PDB file of C-alpha atoms in Angstrom:
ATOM      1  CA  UNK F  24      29.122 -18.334   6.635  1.00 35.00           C
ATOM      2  CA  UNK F  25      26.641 -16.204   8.309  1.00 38.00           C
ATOM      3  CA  UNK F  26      27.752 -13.461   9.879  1.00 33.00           C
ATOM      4  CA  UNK F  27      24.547 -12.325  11.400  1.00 37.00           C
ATOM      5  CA  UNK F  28      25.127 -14.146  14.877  1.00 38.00           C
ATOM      6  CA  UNK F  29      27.418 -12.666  16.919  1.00 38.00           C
ATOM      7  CA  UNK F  30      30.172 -14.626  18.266  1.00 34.00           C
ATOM      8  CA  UNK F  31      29.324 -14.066  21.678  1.00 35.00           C
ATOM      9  CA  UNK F  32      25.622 -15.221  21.528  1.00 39.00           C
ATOM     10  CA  UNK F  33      27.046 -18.259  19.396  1.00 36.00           C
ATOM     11  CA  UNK F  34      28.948 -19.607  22.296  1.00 35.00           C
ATOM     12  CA  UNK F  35      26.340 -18.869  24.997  1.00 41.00           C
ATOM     13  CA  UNK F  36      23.959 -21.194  22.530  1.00 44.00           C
ATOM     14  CA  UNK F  37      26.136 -23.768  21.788  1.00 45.00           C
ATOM     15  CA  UNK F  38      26.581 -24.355  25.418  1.00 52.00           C
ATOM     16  CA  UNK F  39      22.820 -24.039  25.938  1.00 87.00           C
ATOM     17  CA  UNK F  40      22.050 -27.164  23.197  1.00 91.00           C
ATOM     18  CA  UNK F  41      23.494 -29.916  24.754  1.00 92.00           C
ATOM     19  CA  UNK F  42      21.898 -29.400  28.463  1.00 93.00           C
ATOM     20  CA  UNK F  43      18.288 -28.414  26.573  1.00 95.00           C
ATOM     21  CA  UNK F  44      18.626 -31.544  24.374  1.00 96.00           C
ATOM     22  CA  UNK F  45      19.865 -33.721  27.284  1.00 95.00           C
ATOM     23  CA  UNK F  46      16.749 -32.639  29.617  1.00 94.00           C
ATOM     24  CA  UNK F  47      14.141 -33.422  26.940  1.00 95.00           C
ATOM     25  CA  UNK F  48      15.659 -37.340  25.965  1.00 94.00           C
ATOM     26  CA  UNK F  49      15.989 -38.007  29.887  1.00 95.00           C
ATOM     27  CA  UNK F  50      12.556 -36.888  30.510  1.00 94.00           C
ATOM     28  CA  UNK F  51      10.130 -40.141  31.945  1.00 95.00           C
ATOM     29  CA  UNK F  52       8.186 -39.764  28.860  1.00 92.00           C
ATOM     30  CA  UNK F  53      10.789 -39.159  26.571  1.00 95.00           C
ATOM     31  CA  UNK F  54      12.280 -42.694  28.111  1.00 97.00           C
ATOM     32  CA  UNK F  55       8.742 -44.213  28.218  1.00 96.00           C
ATOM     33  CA  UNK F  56       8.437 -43.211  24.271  1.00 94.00           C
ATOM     34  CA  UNK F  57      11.561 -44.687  23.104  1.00 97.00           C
ATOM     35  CA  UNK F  58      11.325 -47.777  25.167  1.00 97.00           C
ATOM     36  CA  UNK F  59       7.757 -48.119  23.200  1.00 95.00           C
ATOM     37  CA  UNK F  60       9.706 -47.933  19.749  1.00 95.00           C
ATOM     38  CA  UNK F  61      10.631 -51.441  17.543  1.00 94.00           C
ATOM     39  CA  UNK F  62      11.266 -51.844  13.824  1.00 94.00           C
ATOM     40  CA  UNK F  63      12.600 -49.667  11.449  1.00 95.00           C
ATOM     41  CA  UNK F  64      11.975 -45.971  11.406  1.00 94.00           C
ATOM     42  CA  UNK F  65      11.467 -45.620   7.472  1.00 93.00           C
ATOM     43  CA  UNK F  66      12.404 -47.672   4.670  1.00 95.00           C
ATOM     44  CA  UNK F  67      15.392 -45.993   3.820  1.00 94.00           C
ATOM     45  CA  UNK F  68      16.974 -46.790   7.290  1.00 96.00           C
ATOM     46  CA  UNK F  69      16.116 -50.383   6.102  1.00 96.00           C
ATOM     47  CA  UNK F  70      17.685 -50.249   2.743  1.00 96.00           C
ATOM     48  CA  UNK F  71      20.828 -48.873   4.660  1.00 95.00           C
ATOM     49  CA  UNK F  72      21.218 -51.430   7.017  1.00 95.00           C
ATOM     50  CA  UNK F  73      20.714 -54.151   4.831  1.00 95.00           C
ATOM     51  CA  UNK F  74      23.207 -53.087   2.398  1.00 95.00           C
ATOM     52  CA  UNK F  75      25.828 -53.275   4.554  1.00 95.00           C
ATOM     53  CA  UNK F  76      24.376 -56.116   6.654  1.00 93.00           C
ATOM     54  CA  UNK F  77      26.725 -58.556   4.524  1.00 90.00           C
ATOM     55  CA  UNK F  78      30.050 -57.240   4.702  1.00 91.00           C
ATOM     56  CA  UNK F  79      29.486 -56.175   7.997  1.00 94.00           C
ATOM     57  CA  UNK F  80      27.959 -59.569   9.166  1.00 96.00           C
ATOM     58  CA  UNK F  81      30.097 -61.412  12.359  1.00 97.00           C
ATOM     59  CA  UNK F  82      32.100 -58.607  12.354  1.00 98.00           C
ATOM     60  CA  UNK F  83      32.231 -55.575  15.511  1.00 98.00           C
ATOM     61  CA  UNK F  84      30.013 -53.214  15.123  1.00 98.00           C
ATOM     62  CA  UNK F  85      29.143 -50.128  17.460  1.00 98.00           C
ATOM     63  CA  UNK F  86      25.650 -48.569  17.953  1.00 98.00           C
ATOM     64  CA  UNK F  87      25.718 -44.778  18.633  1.00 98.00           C
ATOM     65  CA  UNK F  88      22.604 -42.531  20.368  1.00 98.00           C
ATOM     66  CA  UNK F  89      21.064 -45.835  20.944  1.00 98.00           C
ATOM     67  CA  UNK F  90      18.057 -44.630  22.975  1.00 97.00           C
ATOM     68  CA  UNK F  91      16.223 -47.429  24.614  1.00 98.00           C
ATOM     69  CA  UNK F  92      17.408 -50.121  21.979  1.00 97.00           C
ATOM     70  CA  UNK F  93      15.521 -50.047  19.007  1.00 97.00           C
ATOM     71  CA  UNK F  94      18.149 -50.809  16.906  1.00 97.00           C
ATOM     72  CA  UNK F  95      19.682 -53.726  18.954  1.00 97.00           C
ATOM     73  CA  UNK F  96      17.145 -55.811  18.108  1.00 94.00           C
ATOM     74  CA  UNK F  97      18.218 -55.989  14.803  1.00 94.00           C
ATOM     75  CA  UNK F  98      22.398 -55.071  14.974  1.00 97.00           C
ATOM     76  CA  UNK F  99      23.129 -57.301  17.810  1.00 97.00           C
ATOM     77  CA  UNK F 100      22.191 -60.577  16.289  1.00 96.00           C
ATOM     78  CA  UNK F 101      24.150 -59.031  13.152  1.00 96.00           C
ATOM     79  CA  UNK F 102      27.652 -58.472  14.879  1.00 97.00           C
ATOM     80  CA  UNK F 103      29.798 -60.828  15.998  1.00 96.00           C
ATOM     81  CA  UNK F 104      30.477 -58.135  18.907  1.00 97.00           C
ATOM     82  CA  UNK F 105      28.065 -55.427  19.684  1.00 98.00           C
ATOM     83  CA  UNK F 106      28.682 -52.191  21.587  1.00 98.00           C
ATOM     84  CA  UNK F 107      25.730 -49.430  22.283  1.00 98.00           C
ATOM     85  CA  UNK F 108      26.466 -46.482  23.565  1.00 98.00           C
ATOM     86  CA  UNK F 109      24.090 -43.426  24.266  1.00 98.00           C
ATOM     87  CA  UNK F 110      24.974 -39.762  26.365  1.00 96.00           C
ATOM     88  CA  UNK F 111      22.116 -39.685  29.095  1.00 96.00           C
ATOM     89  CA  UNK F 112      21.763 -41.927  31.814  1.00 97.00           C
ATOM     90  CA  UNK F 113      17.985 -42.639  31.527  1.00 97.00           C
ATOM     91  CA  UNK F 114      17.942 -43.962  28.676  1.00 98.00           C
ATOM     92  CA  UNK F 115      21.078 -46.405  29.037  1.00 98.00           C
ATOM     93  CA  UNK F 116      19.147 -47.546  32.493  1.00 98.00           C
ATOM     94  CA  UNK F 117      15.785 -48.136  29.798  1.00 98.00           C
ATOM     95  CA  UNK F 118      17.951 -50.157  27.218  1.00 98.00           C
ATOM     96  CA  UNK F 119      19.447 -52.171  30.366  1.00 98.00           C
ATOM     97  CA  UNK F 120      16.072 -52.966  31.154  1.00 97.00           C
ATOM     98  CA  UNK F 121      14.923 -54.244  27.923  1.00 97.00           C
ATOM     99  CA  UNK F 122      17.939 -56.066  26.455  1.00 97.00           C
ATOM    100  CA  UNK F 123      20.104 -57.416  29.641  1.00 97.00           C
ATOM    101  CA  UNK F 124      23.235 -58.798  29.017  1.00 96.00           C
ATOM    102  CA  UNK F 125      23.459 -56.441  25.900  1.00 98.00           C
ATOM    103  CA  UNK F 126      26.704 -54.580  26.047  1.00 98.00           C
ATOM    104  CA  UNK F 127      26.252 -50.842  26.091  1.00 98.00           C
ATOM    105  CA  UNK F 128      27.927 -47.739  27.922  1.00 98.00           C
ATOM    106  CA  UNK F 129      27.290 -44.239  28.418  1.00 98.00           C
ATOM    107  CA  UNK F 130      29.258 -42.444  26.296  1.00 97.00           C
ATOM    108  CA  UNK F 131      29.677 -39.066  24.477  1.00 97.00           C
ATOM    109  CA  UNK F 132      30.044 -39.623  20.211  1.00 98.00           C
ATOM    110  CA  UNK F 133      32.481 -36.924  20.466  1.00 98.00           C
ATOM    111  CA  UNK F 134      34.558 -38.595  22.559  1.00 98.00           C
ATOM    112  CA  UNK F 135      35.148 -42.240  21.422  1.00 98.00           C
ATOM    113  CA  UNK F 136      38.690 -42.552  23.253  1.00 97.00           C
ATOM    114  CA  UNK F 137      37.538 -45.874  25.095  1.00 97.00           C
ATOM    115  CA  UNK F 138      37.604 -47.572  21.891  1.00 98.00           C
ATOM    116  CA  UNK F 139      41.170 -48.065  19.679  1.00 97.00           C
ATOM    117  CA  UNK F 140      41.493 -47.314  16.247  1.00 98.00           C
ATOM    118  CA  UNK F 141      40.216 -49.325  13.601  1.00 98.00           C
ATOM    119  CA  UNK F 142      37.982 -51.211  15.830  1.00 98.00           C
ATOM    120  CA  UNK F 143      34.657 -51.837  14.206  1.00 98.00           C
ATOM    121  CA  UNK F 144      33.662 -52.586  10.768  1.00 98.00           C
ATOM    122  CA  UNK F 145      30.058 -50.905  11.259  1.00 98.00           C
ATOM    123  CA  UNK F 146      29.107 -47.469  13.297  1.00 98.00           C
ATOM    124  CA  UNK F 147      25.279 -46.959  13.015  1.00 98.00           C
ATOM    125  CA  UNK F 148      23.795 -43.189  14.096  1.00 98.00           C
ATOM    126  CA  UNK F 149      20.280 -43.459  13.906  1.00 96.00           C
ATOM    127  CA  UNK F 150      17.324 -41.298  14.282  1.00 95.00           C
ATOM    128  CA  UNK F 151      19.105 -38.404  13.136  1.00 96.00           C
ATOM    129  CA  UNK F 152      21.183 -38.752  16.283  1.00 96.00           C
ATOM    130  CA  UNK F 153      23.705 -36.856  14.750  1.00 97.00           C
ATOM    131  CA  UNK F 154      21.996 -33.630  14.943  1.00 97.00           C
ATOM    132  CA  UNK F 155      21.558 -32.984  18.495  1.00 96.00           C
ATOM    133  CA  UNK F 156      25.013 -31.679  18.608  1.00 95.00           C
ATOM    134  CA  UNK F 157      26.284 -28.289  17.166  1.00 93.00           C
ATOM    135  CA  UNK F 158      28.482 -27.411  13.787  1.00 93.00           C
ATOM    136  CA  UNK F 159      32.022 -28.256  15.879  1.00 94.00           C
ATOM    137  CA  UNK F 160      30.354 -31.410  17.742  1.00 95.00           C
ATOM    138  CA  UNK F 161      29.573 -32.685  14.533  1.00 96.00           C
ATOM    139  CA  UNK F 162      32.319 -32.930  13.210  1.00 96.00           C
ATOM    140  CA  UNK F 163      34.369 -34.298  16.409  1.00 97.00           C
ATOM    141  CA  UNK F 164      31.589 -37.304  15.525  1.00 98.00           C
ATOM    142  CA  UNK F 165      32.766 -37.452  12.523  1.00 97.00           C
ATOM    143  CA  UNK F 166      36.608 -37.576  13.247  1.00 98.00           C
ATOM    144  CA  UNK F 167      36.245 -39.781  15.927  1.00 98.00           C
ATOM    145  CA  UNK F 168      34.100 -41.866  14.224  1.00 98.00           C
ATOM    146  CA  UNK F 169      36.616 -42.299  11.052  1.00 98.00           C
ATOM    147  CA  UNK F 170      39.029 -43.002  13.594  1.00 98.00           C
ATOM    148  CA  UNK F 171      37.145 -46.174  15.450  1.00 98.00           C
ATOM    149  CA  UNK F 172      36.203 -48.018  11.621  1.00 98.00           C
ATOM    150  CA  UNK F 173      38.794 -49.816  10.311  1.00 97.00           C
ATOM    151  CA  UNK F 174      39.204 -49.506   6.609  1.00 95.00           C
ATOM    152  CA  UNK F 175      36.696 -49.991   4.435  1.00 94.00           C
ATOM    153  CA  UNK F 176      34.347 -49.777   7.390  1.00 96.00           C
ATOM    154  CA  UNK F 177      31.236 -48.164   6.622  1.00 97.00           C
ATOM    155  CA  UNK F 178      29.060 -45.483   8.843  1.00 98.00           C
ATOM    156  CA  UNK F 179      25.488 -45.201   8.596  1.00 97.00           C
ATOM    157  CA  UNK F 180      23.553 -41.984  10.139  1.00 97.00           C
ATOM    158  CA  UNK F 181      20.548 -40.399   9.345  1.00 95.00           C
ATOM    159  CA  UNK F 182      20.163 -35.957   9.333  1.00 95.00           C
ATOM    160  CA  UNK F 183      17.538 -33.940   9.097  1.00 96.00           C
ATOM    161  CA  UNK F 184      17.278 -32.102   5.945  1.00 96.00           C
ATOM    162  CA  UNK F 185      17.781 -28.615   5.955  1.00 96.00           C
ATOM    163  CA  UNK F 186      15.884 -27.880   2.557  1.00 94.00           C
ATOM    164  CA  UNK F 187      13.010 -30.049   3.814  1.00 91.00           C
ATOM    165  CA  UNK F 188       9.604 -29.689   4.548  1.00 88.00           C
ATOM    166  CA  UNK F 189      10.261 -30.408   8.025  1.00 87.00           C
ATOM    167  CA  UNK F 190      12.732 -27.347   8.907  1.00 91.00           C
ATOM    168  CA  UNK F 191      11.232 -24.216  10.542  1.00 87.00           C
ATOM    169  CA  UNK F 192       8.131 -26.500  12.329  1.00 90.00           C
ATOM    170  CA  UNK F 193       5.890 -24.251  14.615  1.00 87.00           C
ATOM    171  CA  UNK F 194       3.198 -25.702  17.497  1.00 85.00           C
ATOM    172  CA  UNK F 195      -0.464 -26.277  16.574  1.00 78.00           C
ATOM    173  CA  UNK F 196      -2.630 -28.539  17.120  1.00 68.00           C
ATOM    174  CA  UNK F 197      -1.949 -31.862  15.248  1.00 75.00           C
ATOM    175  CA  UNK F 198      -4.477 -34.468  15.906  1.00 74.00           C
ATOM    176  CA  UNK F 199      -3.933 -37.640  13.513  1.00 78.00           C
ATOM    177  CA  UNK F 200      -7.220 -38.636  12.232  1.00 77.00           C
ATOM    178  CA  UNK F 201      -8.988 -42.186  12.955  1.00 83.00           C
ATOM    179  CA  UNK F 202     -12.322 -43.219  12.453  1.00 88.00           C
ATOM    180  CA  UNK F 203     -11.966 -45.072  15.820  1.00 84.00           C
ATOM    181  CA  UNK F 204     -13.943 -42.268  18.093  1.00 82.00           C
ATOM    182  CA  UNK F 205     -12.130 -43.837  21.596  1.00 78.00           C
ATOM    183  CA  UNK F 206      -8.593 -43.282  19.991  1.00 78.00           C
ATOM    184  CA  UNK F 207      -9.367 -39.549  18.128  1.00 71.00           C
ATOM    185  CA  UNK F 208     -10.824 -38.372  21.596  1.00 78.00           C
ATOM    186  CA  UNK F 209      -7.617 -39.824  23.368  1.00 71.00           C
ATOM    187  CA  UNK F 210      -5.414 -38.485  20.726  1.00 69.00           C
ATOM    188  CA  UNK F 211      -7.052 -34.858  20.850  1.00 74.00           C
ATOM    189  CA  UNK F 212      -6.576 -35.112  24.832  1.00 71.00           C
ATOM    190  CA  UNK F 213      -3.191 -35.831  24.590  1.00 73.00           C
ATOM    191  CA  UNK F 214      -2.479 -32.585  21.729  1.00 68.00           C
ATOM    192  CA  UNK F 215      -4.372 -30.250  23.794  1.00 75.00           C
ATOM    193  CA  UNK F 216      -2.143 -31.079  26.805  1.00 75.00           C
ATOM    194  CA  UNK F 217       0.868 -30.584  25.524  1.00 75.00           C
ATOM    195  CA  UNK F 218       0.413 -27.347  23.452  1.00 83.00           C
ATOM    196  CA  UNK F 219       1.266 -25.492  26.362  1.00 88.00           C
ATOM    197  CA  UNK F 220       4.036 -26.674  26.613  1.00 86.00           C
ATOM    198  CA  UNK F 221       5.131 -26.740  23.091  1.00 90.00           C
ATOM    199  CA  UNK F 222       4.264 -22.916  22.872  1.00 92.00           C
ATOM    200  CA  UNK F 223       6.369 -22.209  26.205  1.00 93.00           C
ATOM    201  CA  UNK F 224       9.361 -24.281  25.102  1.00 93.00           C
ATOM    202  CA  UNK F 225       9.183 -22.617  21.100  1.00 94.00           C
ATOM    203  CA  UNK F 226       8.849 -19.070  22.642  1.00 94.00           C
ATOM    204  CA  UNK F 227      12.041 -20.039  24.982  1.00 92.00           C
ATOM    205  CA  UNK F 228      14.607 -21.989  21.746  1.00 94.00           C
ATOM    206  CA  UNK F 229      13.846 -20.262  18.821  1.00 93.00           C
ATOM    207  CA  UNK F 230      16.206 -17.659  20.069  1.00 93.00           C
ATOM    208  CA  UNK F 231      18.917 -20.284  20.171  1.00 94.00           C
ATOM    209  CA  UNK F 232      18.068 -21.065  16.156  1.00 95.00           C
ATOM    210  CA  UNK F 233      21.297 -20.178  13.680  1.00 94.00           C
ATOM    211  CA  UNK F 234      21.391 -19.762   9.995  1.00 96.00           C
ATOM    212  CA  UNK F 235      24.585 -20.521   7.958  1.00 96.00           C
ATOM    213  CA  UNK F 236      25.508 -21.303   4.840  1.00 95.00           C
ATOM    214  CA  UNK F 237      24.374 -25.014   3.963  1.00 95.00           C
ATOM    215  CA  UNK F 238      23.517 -25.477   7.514  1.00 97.00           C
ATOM    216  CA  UNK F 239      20.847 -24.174  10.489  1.00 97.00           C
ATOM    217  CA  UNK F 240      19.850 -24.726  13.757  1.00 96.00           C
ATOM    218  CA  UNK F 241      16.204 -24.385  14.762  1.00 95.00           C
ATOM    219  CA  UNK F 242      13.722 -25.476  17.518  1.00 96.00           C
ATOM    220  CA  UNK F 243      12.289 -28.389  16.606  1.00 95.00           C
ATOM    221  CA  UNK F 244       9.066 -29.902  16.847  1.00 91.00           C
ATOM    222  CA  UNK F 245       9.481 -33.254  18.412  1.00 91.00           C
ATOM    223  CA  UNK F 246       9.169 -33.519  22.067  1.00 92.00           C
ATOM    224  CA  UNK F 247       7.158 -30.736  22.605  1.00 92.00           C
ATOM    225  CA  UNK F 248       9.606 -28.774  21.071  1.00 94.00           C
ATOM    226  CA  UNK F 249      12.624 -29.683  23.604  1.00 95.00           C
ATOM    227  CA  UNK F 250      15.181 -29.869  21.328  1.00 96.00           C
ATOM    228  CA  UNK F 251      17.382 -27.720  18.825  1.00 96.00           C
ATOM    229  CA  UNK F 252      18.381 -29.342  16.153  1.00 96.00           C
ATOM    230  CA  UNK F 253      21.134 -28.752  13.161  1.00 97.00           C
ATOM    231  CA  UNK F 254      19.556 -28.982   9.813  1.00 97.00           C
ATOM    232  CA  UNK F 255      21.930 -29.743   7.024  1.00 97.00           C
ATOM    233  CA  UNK F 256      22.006 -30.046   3.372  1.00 96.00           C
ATOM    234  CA  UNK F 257      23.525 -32.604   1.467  1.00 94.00           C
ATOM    235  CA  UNK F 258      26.367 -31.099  -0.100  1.00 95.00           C
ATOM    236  CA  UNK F 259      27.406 -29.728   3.206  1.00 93.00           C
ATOM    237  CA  UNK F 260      27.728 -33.034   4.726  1.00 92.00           C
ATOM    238  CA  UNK F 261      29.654 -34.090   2.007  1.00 91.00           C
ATOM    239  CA  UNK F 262      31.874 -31.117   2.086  1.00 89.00           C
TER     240      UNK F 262
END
């Protein structure tokens, strides 16, 4: 590993992550964006779900960093019980809102102790939920999530990629292009608003960002760069 950060500054940051990442995803528009979102996300998160969709079909399955419910709408009618769960209270109010009578609960992944062992044939981490917690919350996910799938069960996440073309982001002005002139004038509006502050909140995280071996974390670009972010390559998650 690393030994560049010093242990000090590494436990003043790791403290830092989870209130900076928790005060961008309850932000209104954070809320408002996710409770926007339907379908899949790519078509590998497609592929993923309907490969296990069969054995995993009637069967309990649990729904981590759910947001505003994107994912229920196609996991619920899958299970024969469904449980969401997601760590900030706005967005378990937006998912109430949307899907009522939909089972979910506000709950840390790192701390799964409401549910018993072997419970649920399925755990599904989407949106690269998985990296808005640091190296050690990671893998309490991972332990407690081994612990809550019975055997044979199966869990699907998503991570950002930390030899990608997506790691080390920095603001600018990003204006998708459309021949619509209504839409690229409203779209140009919107970038120019919140470069300010993207700038203020890169300036203020990038100081938090970490490199290790197989493994960073960095300031990333989504919500107006709100967030920090662990980065991983593949044969470190496997490891």
């Amino acid at each position: 590993m690393d030994t560049s950060t010093h242990p000090s500054a590494f436990a003043s940051a790791t403290g830092d992550i989870d209130a900076i990442n928790r005060r961008a995803w309850s932000r209104g528009s954070t809320v408002r964006e996710y409770e926007r979102l339907h379908g899949w996300t790519d078509p590998g998160e497609r592929a993923a779900i309907e490969f296990a969709a069969n054995e995993a079909r009637g069967q309990p399955i649990l729904d981590i960093g759910v947001g505003a419910g994107r994912t229920a709408q196609f996991l619920e009618p899958l299970a024969g019980s469904y449980v969401a769960i997601d760590y900030t209270e706005a967005m378990v109010r937006a998912f109430r809102k949307l899907h009522p009578g939909v089972r979910i609960e506000q709950m840390d992944a790192r701390d799964l102790s409401a549910f018993f062992d072997g419970q649920f044939a399925l755990v599904v981490f989407s949106f690269n939920g998985i990296d808005a917690v640091d190296h050690d919350g990671r893998a309490k996910v991972l332990r407690e999530v081994h612990r809550v799938l019975r055997p044979g069960g199966r869990f699907l996440f998503s991570a950002h990629n930390n030899e990608g073309p997506g790691r080390g982001e920095r603001p600018g002005l990003r204006i998708p292009f459309t021949w619509n002139p209504v839409k690229l004038g409203w779209r140009s509006v919107k970038a120019l608003g919140a470069l300010p502050r993207s700038l203020s909140n890169h300036r203020k995280y990038r100081q938090l960002n970490e490199e290790h071996d197989g493994w960073s974390m960095q300031n990333a670009g989504a919500h107006e760069f709100g967030i920090l972010i662990m980065y991983t390559t593949l044969a470190e998650q496997q490891r």
